[in-house]
Short mmCIF file of C-alpha atoms and ligand atoms in Angstrom, two decimals:
data_model
loop_
_atom_site.label_atom_id
_atom_site.label_comp_id
_atom_site.label_asym_id
_atom_site.label_seq_id
_atom_site.Cartn_x
_atom_site.Cartn_y
_atom_site.Cartn_z
CA MET W 195 4.20 -16.40 -26.30
CA ILE W 196 7.36 -18.59 -25.36
CA LYS W 197 8.60 -17.47 -21.96
CA GLU W 198 11.87 -17.63 -19.89
CA ALA W 199 12.53 -16.75 -16.57
CA ILE W 200 14.96 -14.74 -16.71
CA ILE W 201 15.01 -13.28 -13.56
CA PRO W 202 17.76 -10.59 -12.33
CA GLN W 203 18.98 -12.15 -8.80
CA SER W 204 18.86 -8.52 -7.15
CA LYS W 205 19.11 -8.49 -3.04
CA SER W 206 16.83 -6.71 -1.11
CA PRO W 207 18.09 -4.13 1.26
CA CYS W 208 15.44 -5.10 4.04
CA ALA W 209 17.02 -8.82 3.19
CA GLN W 210 17.69 -10.93 6.32
CA PRO W 211 20.75 -13.49 6.04
CA GLY W 212 18.44 -17.21 4.94
CA GLY W 213 20.62 -20.00 5.30
CA GLY W 214 17.88 -22.50 5.94
CA GLY W 215 18.47 -22.25 9.92
CA PRO W 216 15.44 -21.14 12.50
CA LEU W 217 14.47 -17.51 11.75
CA THR W 218 15.18 -15.05 14.54
CA TYR W 219 12.85 -11.85 15.25
CA GLU W 220 14.56 -8.87 16.76
CA PHE W 221 12.07 -5.14 17.74
CA ASP W 222 14.20 -3.11 17.86
CA ARG W 223 14.28 -1.80 21.52
CA SER W 224 16.83 1.15 21.57
CA ASP W 225 16.10 5.18 21.12
CA PHE W 226 16.49 5.00 17.73
CA TRP W 227 15.32 7.83 17.36
CA ARG W 228 17.94 9.97 19.25
CA SER W 229 20.60 9.61 15.85
CA ILE W 230 18.29 12.50 14.79
CA PRO W 231 20.06 15.49 15.29
CA ALA W 232 16.52 17.57 16.34
CA TRP W 233 15.29 14.94 18.75
CA ARG W 234 18.70 14.02 20.96
CA ASP W 235 17.09 14.70 23.80
CA ILE W 236 13.65 13.13 23.14
CA ASP W 237 12.87 10.32 25.69
CA PRO W 238 10.68 7.30 25.43
CA GLU W 239 7.97 8.76 26.87
CA THR W 240 7.39 11.74 24.21
CA PHE W 241 8.21 9.88 21.30
CA GLY W 242 5.46 7.44 22.36
CA ASP W 243 3.02 10.03 22.35
CA PHE W 244 0.71 9.93 18.89
CA ARG W 245 0.33 13.93 19.94
CA TRP W 246 3.50 14.78 19.96
CA GLN W 247 3.94 12.29 17.10
CA GLN W 248 1.37 14.28 14.52
CA ARG W 249 2.44 17.90 16.18
CA ASN W 250 6.42 17.09 14.68
CA SER W 251 5.35 15.23 11.28
CA ILE W 252 8.31 16.72 8.81
CA THR W 253 5.86 18.10 5.58
CA SER W 254 8.22 20.34 4.21
CA ILE W 255 12.12 20.66 2.86
CA GLN W 256 12.18 23.59 5.61
CA GLY W 257 10.94 20.27 8.03
CA ILE W 258 14.13 18.25 6.80
CA GLN W 259 16.66 20.70 7.23
CA LYS W 260 15.09 21.60 11.15
CA THR W 261 15.38 18.52 11.65
CA LEU W 262 18.36 17.02 10.52
CA LYS W 263 20.54 19.57 11.05
CA GLU W 264 24.34 18.46 9.95
CA LEU W 265 22.92 15.64 8.17
CA ALA W 266 21.17 17.65 5.77
CA THR W 267 23.78 17.71 3.02
CA PRO W 268 22.72 20.66 0.32
CA SER W 269 22.61 17.71 -2.37
CA LEU W 270 20.99 16.04 -0.55
CA ILE W 271 18.09 18.78 0.07
CA ALA W 272 18.64 19.71 -3.58
CA ASP W 273 17.80 16.67 -4.96
CA ILE W 274 14.58 16.72 -2.35
CA GLU W 275 13.40 20.01 -3.75
CA ALA W 276 13.72 18.28 -7.70
CA GLY W 277 12.05 15.65 -6.24
CA LEU W 278 8.96 16.96 -5.00
CA LEU W 279 8.18 19.47 -8.25
CA LYS W 280 7.52 15.41 -10.03
CA THR W 281 5.51 14.41 -7.65
CA PRO W 282 2.03 13.79 -7.44
CA MET W 283 2.05 13.49 -3.89
CA ASN W 284 2.26 16.21 -1.06
CA LEU W 285 5.44 15.20 1.70
CA ARG W 286 4.96 13.75 5.19
CA LEU W 287 6.36 11.95 7.38
CA THR W 288 6.10 10.57 10.77
CA PRO W 289 9.24 11.66 13.29
CA TYR W 290 9.02 7.22 13.84
CA ILE W 291 9.25 6.41 10.09
CA PHE W 292 11.79 9.54 8.98
CA SER W 293 13.74 7.65 12.39
CA ARG W 294 13.74 4.36 10.59
CA ILE W 295 15.35 5.73 7.47
CA GLN W 296 19.60 4.99 7.71
CA TRP W 297 20.91 8.52 7.24
CA GLY W 298 24.64 7.57 6.02
CA ASN W 299 22.58 5.37 3.02
CA MET W 300 20.03 7.09 2.46
CA GLU W 301 20.07 7.00 -1.69
CA ASN W 302 19.53 3.15 -1.50
CA ASP W 303 17.81 3.17 1.83
CA PRO W 304 14.11 1.11 2.08
CA VAL W 305 12.20 3.32 3.94
CA ARG W 306 13.36 6.91 2.18
CA ARG W 307 12.34 5.85 -1.49
CA GLN W 308 8.61 5.47 -0.14
CA PHE W 309 8.28 8.39 1.43
CA LEU W 310 10.59 11.37 0.71
CA PRO W 311 11.59 11.64 -3.97
CA LEU W 312 15.01 12.28 -4.94
CA GLY W 313 14.63 13.90 -8.26
CA SER W 314 17.48 12.06 -9.51
CA GLN W 315 16.15 8.32 -9.20
CA PHE W 316 12.81 9.80 -11.52
CA VAL W 317 12.05 7.51 -14.66
CA PRO W 318 9.99 8.84 -17.28
CA ASP W 319 5.82 7.64 -16.92
CA HIS W 320 5.32 4.90 -19.39
CA PRO W 321 3.31 6.38 -21.90
CA HIS W 322 0.12 4.29 -20.60
CA VAL W 323 0.01 5.48 -17.58
CA MET W 324 -3.26 6.49 -15.84
CA ASP W 325 -4.55 8.72 -12.73
CA ASP W 326 -6.92 6.38 -11.72
CA SER W 327 -5.46 3.23 -13.14
CA LEU W 328 -7.80 1.20 -10.75
CA ALA W 329 -10.82 2.55 -12.14
CA GLU W 330 -12.54 3.56 -9.04
CA ASP W 331 -14.11 6.75 -10.05
CA SER W 332 -16.04 5.19 -12.63
CA ASN W 333 -17.47 2.28 -10.13
CA LYS W 334 -18.49 5.22 -7.77
CA ALA W 335 -22.09 3.96 -6.82
CA THR W 336 -22.12 7.39 -4.22
CA PRO W 337 -19.50 10.05 -4.17
CA TYR W 338 -18.17 8.13 -1.46
CA LEU W 339 -18.33 4.10 -2.30
CA THR W 340 -17.28 2.42 -5.24
CA HIS W 341 -18.76 -1.00 -5.97
CA ARG W 342 -16.74 -3.06 -8.96
CA TYR W 343 -17.28 -6.82 -6.88
CA PRO W 344 -20.40 -8.33 -6.67
CA ASP W 345 -19.62 -8.66 -3.45
CA LYS W 346 -18.03 -6.54 -1.86
CA ALA W 347 -17.40 -2.78 -2.02
CA LEU W 348 -14.80 0.14 -1.26
CA PHE W 349 -15.92 2.77 1.14
CA LEU W 350 -13.17 6.25 1.28
CA PRO W 351 -14.61 8.30 3.79
CA ILE W 352 -11.72 10.49 4.08
CA THR W 353 -8.60 11.34 1.58
CA LEU W 354 -5.88 12.22 4.08
CA CYS W 355 -2.81 10.35 6.10
CA PRO W 356 -0.60 10.76 8.51
CA VAL W 357 2.01 9.68 5.85
CA TYR W 358 2.29 10.09 2.25
CA CYS W 359 3.60 7.34 0.35
CA SER W 360 5.13 8.02 -3.26
CA PHE W 361 4.02 5.50 -4.28
CA CYS W 362 0.40 6.18 -3.73
CA THR W 363 -2.03 4.09 -6.56
CA ARG W 364 -4.63 6.82 -5.63
CA SER W 365 -2.20 9.61 -5.72
CA ARG W 366 -4.72 11.38 -7.44
CA VAL W 367 -6.99 12.81 -4.46
CA VAL W 368 -5.15 11.68 -1.83
CA GLY W 369 -2.79 14.14 0.45
CA GLY W 370 -2.97 17.89 -0.70
CA SER W 371 -2.12 19.09 -4.09
CA THR W 372 1.53 19.45 -5.76
CA ALA W 373 3.63 21.15 -8.15
CA VAL W 374 2.27 18.39 -10.86
CA LYS W 375 -1.41 17.49 -9.63
CA SER W 376 -4.34 19.77 -8.59
CA LYS W 377 -6.63 17.80 -6.14
CA SER W 378 -9.36 18.86 -4.22
CA THR W 379 -8.91 16.52 -1.10
CA TYR W 380 -11.14 15.79 1.72
CA GLY W 381 -11.76 15.50 5.78
CA ALA W 382 -13.81 12.99 7.19
CA LYS W 383 -17.70 14.79 6.46
CA SER W 384 -20.19 12.55 8.46
CA THR W 385 -22.93 14.39 7.19
CA GLU W 386 -21.84 12.91 3.51
CA TRP W 387 -21.78 9.42 4.42
CA ASP W 388 -26.37 8.41 5.12
CA ALA W 389 -26.44 8.16 1.30
CA THR W 390 -23.71 5.89 1.39
CA PHE W 391 -25.06 4.05 4.42
CA ASP W 392 -28.56 3.99 2.94
CA TYR W 393 -26.97 1.88 -0.26
CA ILE W 394 -25.51 -0.30 1.21
CA ARG W 395 -28.68 -0.96 2.93
CA ASN W 396 -30.31 -0.95 -0.09
CA HIS W 397 -27.82 -3.85 -1.18
CA PRO W 398 -27.59 -6.94 0.77
CA GLU W 399 -25.82 -8.71 -1.48
CA LEU W 400 -22.79 -6.73 -0.37
CA GLU W 401 -20.70 -8.42 2.92
CA ASP W 402 -17.78 -6.92 2.72
CA ILE W 403 -17.16 -3.09 3.54
CA VAL W 404 -13.55 -1.88 3.22
CA ILE W 405 -13.27 1.56 5.22
CA SER W 406 -10.14 3.25 3.54
CA GLY W 407 -8.73 6.53 2.13
CA GLY W 408 -6.98 8.14 2.86
CA ASP W 409 -6.71 6.44 6.45
CA ALA W 410 -8.47 5.33 8.98
CA LEU W 411 -6.00 6.46 11.05
CA LEU W 412 -7.71 9.92 10.89
CA LEU W 413 -10.78 9.38 11.72
CA ARG W 414 -11.86 10.44 15.08
CA PRO W 415 -12.87 8.15 17.49
CA ASN W 416 -16.42 8.88 17.48
CA GLN W 417 -16.60 8.20 13.63
CA ILE W 418 -14.65 5.13 14.34
CA ARG W 419 -17.83 4.16 16.01
CA HIS W 420 -20.35 5.73 13.54
CA ILE W 421 -18.86 4.03 10.53
CA GLY W 422 -18.51 0.75 13.09
CA THR W 423 -21.67 0.25 13.89
CA THR W 424 -23.87 1.84 11.37
CA LEU W 425 -21.85 -1.35 9.05
CA LEU W 426 -22.42 -4.08 11.81
CA GLU W 427 -26.16 -3.06 12.54
CA ILE W 428 -26.97 -3.80 9.23
CA PRO W 429 -28.00 -7.25 8.94
CA THR W 430 -26.32 -7.97 5.73
CA VAL W 431 -23.00 -7.01 6.24
CA ARG W 432 -21.27 -9.90 7.32
CA ARG W 433 -17.19 -8.12 7.92
CA ILE W 434 -16.31 -5.05 7.78
CA ARG W 435 -11.98 -3.94 7.35
CA PHE W 436 -10.52 -0.64 8.74
CA ALA W 437 -7.87 0.14 6.78
CA THR W 438 -4.76 2.09 8.13
CA LYS W 439 -1.45 2.71 7.71
CA GLY W 440 -1.05 3.83 11.54
CA VAL W 441 0.40 0.53 12.91
CA ALA W 442 2.97 0.57 10.33
CA ILE W 443 4.03 4.41 10.24
CA MET W 444 2.83 5.77 13.80
CA PRO W 445 2.50 2.65 16.18
CA MET W 446 2.31 4.58 18.98
CA LYS W 447 -1.70 5.85 17.85
CA PHE W 448 -2.81 2.34 19.76
CA THR W 449 -1.06 2.79 23.30
CA SER W 450 -1.24 6.06 23.34
CA ASP W 451 -4.40 6.66 21.69
CA LYS W 452 -6.55 5.26 24.77
CA GLU W 453 -10.25 6.99 23.14
CA TRP W 454 -9.63 5.53 19.72
CA VAL W 455 -8.67 2.08 20.42
CA GLU W 456 -11.55 2.00 23.15
CA ALA W 457 -13.96 3.05 19.67
CA LEU W 458 -13.17 0.48 18.11
CA ASP W 459 -13.12 -1.83 20.84
CA GLU W 460 -16.20 -1.33 21.17
CA VAL W 461 -17.41 -1.58 17.58
CA CYS W 462 -15.21 -5.51 17.82
CA GLN W 463 -17.13 -5.79 20.42
CA ILE W 464 -20.30 -5.39 18.86
CA GLY W 465 -20.04 -7.74 16.08
CA GLN W 466 -18.71 -10.24 18.48
CA LYS W 467 -21.99 -10.57 19.88
CA ARG W 468 -23.77 -10.59 16.40
CA MET W 469 -20.89 -13.49 14.62
CA LYS W 470 -19.39 -10.70 12.91
CA GLU W 471 -15.75 -10.19 11.88
CA VAL W 472 -13.83 -6.72 12.43
CA ALA W 473 -10.87 -6.73 10.76
CA LEU W 474 -7.48 -4.02 10.27
CA HIS W 475 -6.01 -3.52 7.59
CA THR W 476 -2.33 -1.99 7.65
CA HIS W 477 0.37 -1.79 5.59
CA PHE W 478 3.79 -2.55 6.44
CA ASN W 479 6.82 -3.07 3.73
CA THR W 480 9.85 -3.37 5.32
CA ASP W 481 10.55 -5.40 8.20
CA ARG W 482 12.43 -2.22 9.11
CA GLU W 483 8.98 -0.37 10.00
CA ILE W 484 9.04 -3.31 12.65
CA THR W 485 10.49 -2.39 15.88
CA GLU W 486 9.29 -2.78 19.75
CA TRP W 487 6.68 -0.45 18.92
CA THR W 488 4.86 -2.94 16.94
CA SER W 489 4.39 -4.72 19.24
CA ARG W 490 3.31 -3.08 22.44
CA ALA W 491 0.85 -1.70 19.76
CA MET W 492 -0.41 -5.11 18.10
CA LYS W 493 -0.79 -6.07 22.69
CA SER W 494 -2.69 -3.95 22.45
CA LEU W 495 -4.85 -3.75 19.06
CA SER W 496 -5.25 -7.51 20.40
CA ALA W 497 -7.09 -7.07 23.18
CA THR W 498 -10.07 -5.40 21.46
CA GLY W 499 -10.33 -8.63 19.19
CA VAL W 500 -9.29 -6.72 15.96
CA ARG W 501 -8.32 -9.29 13.04
CA VAL W 502 -5.00 -7.62 11.93
CA ARG W 503 -3.79 -8.26 8.07
CA ASN W 504 -1.21 -6.78 6.01
CA GLN W 505 -1.15 -5.66 1.94
CA SER W 506 2.05 -4.43 0.67
CA VAL W 507 2.88 -2.60 -2.40
CA LEU W 508 6.06 -5.01 -4.41
CA ILE W 509 8.74 -1.73 -4.69
CA SER W 510 11.18 -1.59 -6.81
CA GLY W 511 15.05 -1.26 -4.84
CA VAL W 512 11.85 -1.66 -1.63
CA ASN W 513 10.73 -5.47 -0.69
CA ASP W 514 11.42 -7.30 -4.76
CA GLY W 515 13.96 -9.67 -3.35
CA PHE W 516 12.40 -12.79 -1.83
CA ASP W 517 14.85 -12.83 1.45
CA CYS W 518 12.63 -9.43 2.25
CA LEU W 519 9.37 -10.34 1.13
CA HIS W 520 9.46 -13.97 3.04
CA TYR W 521 11.57 -12.03 5.86
CA THR W 522 8.86 -9.04 6.27
CA GLY W 523 5.78 -12.04 6.08
CA LYS W 524 7.32 -14.17 9.19
CA LYS W 525 7.94 -11.20 11.19
CA LEU W 526 5.02 -9.63 10.92
CA SER W 527 3.25 -13.36 11.46
CA SER W 528 5.25 -14.01 14.43
CA GLN W 529 2.97 -10.22 16.18
CA LEU W 530 -0.23 -12.24 14.59
CA ILE W 531 0.07 -10.00 11.61
CA GLN W 532 -1.48 -11.66 9.05
CA PRO W 533 0.22 -11.16 5.83
CA TYR W 534 -2.28 -10.64 3.34
CA TYR W 535 -1.27 -9.47 -0.26
CA VAL W 536 1.66 -8.03 -2.20
CA TYR W 537 0.41 -5.85 -5.07
CA LEU W 538 2.27 -5.34 -8.03
CA HIS W 539 2.73 -1.74 -8.63
CA ASP W 540 -0.21 0.07 -10.26
CA MET W 541 0.26 1.93 -13.30
CA VAL W 542 0.17 5.94 -11.60
CA PRO W 543 2.37 8.29 -12.58
CA GLY W 544 5.36 9.87 -11.01
CA CYS W 545 6.60 6.52 -10.05
CA GLU W 546 7.32 4.55 -12.35
CA HIS W 547 11.12 4.01 -10.87
CA LEU W 548 9.28 2.31 -8.15
CA ARG W 549 7.47 -0.68 -10.36
CA THR W 550 8.72 -3.65 -11.10
CA THR W 551 7.60 -6.37 -13.66
CA VAL W 552 5.17 -9.18 -14.21
CA GLN W 553 8.05 -11.59 -14.17
CA LYS W 554 9.79 -10.69 -11.26
CA ALA W 555 6.49 -10.98 -8.77
CA GLU W 556 5.49 -14.36 -10.89
CA HIS W 557 9.18 -16.18 -9.77
CA LEU W 558 8.43 -13.83 -6.14
CA SER W 559 5.30 -15.62 -5.61
CA ARG W 560 6.39 -18.83 -7.03
CA ARG W 561 9.09 -18.66 -4.33
CA LEU W 562 6.72 -17.82 -1.75
CA GLN W 563 4.56 -20.32 -1.82
CA GLY W 564 5.03 -23.35 0.54
CA SER W 565 7.66 -20.75 3.17
CA ILE W 566 5.12 -19.43 5.29
CA ALA W 567 1.92 -20.76 6.48
CA GLY W 568 -0.63 -20.96 3.82
CA PHE W 569 -2.43 -18.43 5.41
CA ASN W 570 0.40 -16.52 5.84
CA THR W 571 1.53 -16.46 2.64
CA PRO W 572 0.87 -13.81 1.02
CA ARG W 573 -1.33 -13.77 -2.22
CA VAL W 574 0.88 -11.63 -5.51
CA VAL W 575 -1.55 -9.69 -7.18
CA CYS W 576 -2.36 -7.78 -9.86
CA ASP W 577 -5.04 -4.71 -10.03
CA ALA W 578 -5.51 -5.06 -13.73
CA PRO W 579 -6.32 -1.51 -15.26
CA GLY W 580 -9.01 -0.35 -15.59
CA GLY W 581 -10.71 -2.09 -12.97
CA GLY W 582 -10.89 -5.27 -13.55
CA GLY W 583 -10.15 -5.78 -10.31
CA LYS W 584 -7.33 -8.12 -7.59
CA ARG W 585 -5.75 -10.94 -10.08
CA GLU W 586 -3.34 -13.56 -9.50
CA ILE W 587 -0.62 -12.66 -10.73
CA SER W 588 0.16 -16.22 -12.87
CA SER W 589 -3.73 -16.09 -14.06
CA TYR W 590 -2.69 -14.05 -17.25
CA THR W 591 -4.45 -14.63 -20.54
CA LEU W 592 -1.17 -14.24 -22.03
CA TYR W 593 1.80 -12.53 -21.24
CA ASP W 594 4.75 -10.91 -23.74
CA TYR W 595 7.10 -10.00 -21.40
CA GLU W 596 10.10 -8.73 -24.32
CA ILE W 597 7.91 -5.64 -24.29
CA GLY W 598 6.26 -5.77 -21.08
CA VAL W 599 2.50 -6.78 -22.27
CA SER W 600 0.30 -8.97 -19.69
CA ALA W 601 -3.93 -9.36 -20.95
CA TRP W 602 -5.87 -10.03 -17.89
CA THR W 603 -10.15 -11.01 -17.41
CA SER W 604 -12.00 -11.15 -14.95
CA PRO W 605 -15.08 -12.91 -15.12
CA THR W 606 -16.42 -11.73 -11.77
CA ALA W 607 -16.00 -7.66 -11.47
CA LYS W 608 -16.16 -7.49 -15.80
CA PRO W 609 -17.21 -9.85 -17.84
CA GLY W 610 -16.30 -10.35 -21.56
CA GLU W 611 -13.66 -7.03 -20.82
CA ILE W 612 -10.12 -7.18 -21.53
CA PHE W 613 -7.11 -5.37 -19.24
CA TYR W 614 -3.71 -4.47 -19.93
CA TYR W 615 -1.13 -3.69 -17.74
CA TYR W 616 2.34 -2.44 -18.78
CA ASP W 617 5.42 -3.63 -17.26
CA PRO W 618 8.04 -0.37 -16.46
CA ILE W 619 10.22 0.44 -20.07
CA HIS W 620 13.35 0.95 -18.31
CA ARG W 621 13.27 -2.59 -17.13
CA LEU W 622 12.14 -5.01 -20.23
CA PRO W 623 15.08 -6.67 -22.01
CA GLN W 624 17.15 -4.05 -24.36
CA ASP W 625 15.18 -5.76 -27.24
CA GLY W 626 11.50 -4.61 -25.88
CA GLN W 627 13.39 -1.54 -25.36
CA ALA W 628 14.21 -0.35 -28.10
CA LEU W 629 10.63 -1.57 -29.56
CA TRP W 630 9.08 0.84 -27.68
CA ALA W 631 11.51 3.54 -28.94
CA ASN W 632 10.45 2.82 -32.39
CA LYS W 633 6.36 4.52 -32.01
CA ALA W 634 5.55 1.55 -35.78
CA GLU W 635 6.81 -0.66 -34.49
CA ILE W 636 5.96 -0.93 -30.88
CA SER W 637 2.67 -0.10 -32.17
CA ARG W 638 2.17 -3.61 -34.68
CA ARG W 639 3.97 -5.46 -31.86
CA LEU W 640 0.84 -4.69 -29.43
CA ALA W 641 -1.60 -4.25 -31.88
CA ASN W 642 -0.79 -8.26 -32.89
CA PHE W 643 -0.38 -9.05 -28.64
CA LYS W 644 -4.31 -7.77 -28.46
CA SER W 645 -5.43 -9.50 -30.89
CA GLU W 646 -3.65 -12.98 -29.82
CA ALA W 647 -4.60 -12.31 -26.74
CA GLU W 648 -8.55 -11.46 -27.64
CA ALA W 649 -8.99 -15.33 -29.47
CA LYS W 650 -7.21 -16.02 -26.76
CA ALA W 651 -9.76 -14.70 -24.49
CA GLU W 652 -13.18 -16.02 -26.72
CA ALA W 653 -11.45 -19.23 -26.76
CA THR W 654 -11.71 -20.30 -22.97
CA ARG W 655 -14.80 -18.67 -22.20
CA HIS W 656 -17.10 -19.93 -20.87
C1 LIG G 45 -9.73 -4.42 -2.89
C2 LIG G 45 -10.64 -4.17 -2.97
C3 LIG G 45 -11.88 -4.69 -2.26
C4 LIG G 45 -11.80 -6.18 -1.68
O1 LIG G 45 -10.69 -7.28 -1.95
P1 LIG G 45 -10.70 -8.19 -1.68
O2 LIG G 45 -9.95 -9.00 -2.19
O3 LIG G 45 -11.58 -8.77 -0.59
O4 LIG G 45 -9.51 -7.87 -0.32
C5 LIG G 45 -12.98 -4.25 -2.66
N1 LIG G 45 -13.80 -3.46 -3.32
C6 LIG G 45 -13.06 -3.31 -4.69
C7 LIG G 45 -12.86 -1.97 -5.28
C8 LIG G 45 -11.44 -3.40 -4.24
O5 LIG G 45 -10.89 -2.01 -5.31
S1 LIG G 46 -1.74 6.27 3.05
FE1 LIG G 46 -1.85 4.54 1.32
S2 LIG G 46 -3.59 6.09 0.56
FE2 LIG G 46 -2.60 7.30 2.18
S3 LIG G 46 -0.84 7.65 0.87
FE3 LIG G 46 -0.03 6.60 1.29
S4 LIG G 46 -0.65 4.21 -0.50
FE4 LIG G 46 -2.07 6.42 -0.36
#
């Protein structure tokens, strides 16, 4: 398949002007939340208290109206209402992230786009989207543990988050039910974790444990301690990581919730004594999420010795431009947050408007390489739908960019299988879009593609 890079040069809204000179990192120190009508009189001390952030989180249309007051135009409210009828995710924004939105340009705002769905921006789902795109449920070793790779596993002790992202890959379980999706969410039930700890104990090949969810920020301090110490006491576990979006959406948690930070600190001390790594994986997507509050959070976290890394999702109209990824990566690095992954958007329902193509992701990956210190250069990956695991973006077996389908193999996670990723149809070249509109044509083309991919995978198998 001939593949010529014809890359639309979209300027990301979070882009910092390039030019090759030294970058400057400015951290918003202003009382930016005071531009939100309901928070005009909120002082920094109140805003900096995680309890106030939790109590004042926005979880409904009424909440938006009460908070934005005159800024909430009837057309904006109607558009959000329409969005909420289509999204599988609940509405939840902390005041911190809510006030990072520039309401004057709300439609194109990269922060708004991540958390507040507008009905007018939805695009029909791709026919191949899957609720559980990464096949996490079918790789369950215990009700709380996904064991896919030989030496690492994913522990999901909670399905609640302090914010809900429109593009969540676990929309099938995370948050509460919505108009289009019913789910059975769970809070943290520590009494039910023993079988998971036993499984990890009985599988000494498991060296890395990811504690994700949901969000570890909502684990209580004693739960952080319990999970951290239990895992670090297992001789064969070498590294653990807590996944939380907290640093990006509620940085004041790490300066005002002393107990939580102390619990993490204790876990880090145990790790240090045993020569084991304790890390925190967070989730910034644009530099707009980084402020002076981030710096303060990182000073507090650095004192514990925890290693902090960042995983982003590549989102159309949010961070799908080189300048944005580059500047965000450099700015995070300046705060000791190591850019780790940029994920191609997973093929889950209700967020087609946020996905982009493999071609675009490959282009960005090529640009990023060499533009930041190697250890701070994120790996751009596709988490192969169906459980193939994370694969380097250019490592596909075959790619037909016209109809937007790529084939992937995964010799470590699932030897012998082929996985297919489909680009969003509305971003394909005109000819490709026309093919998808014709059922017989697209079936024929896909069948050809699949047999070519199988032959190629067979030929390169060792
Ligand atoms: C991402 C992931 C891991 C961790 O993989 P790394 O590449 O080490 O970050 C482990 N298990 C599952 C199921 C995952 O999806
Ligand atoms: S914080 Fe993570 S788990 Fe929670 S909604 Fe966002 S993407 Fe999903």
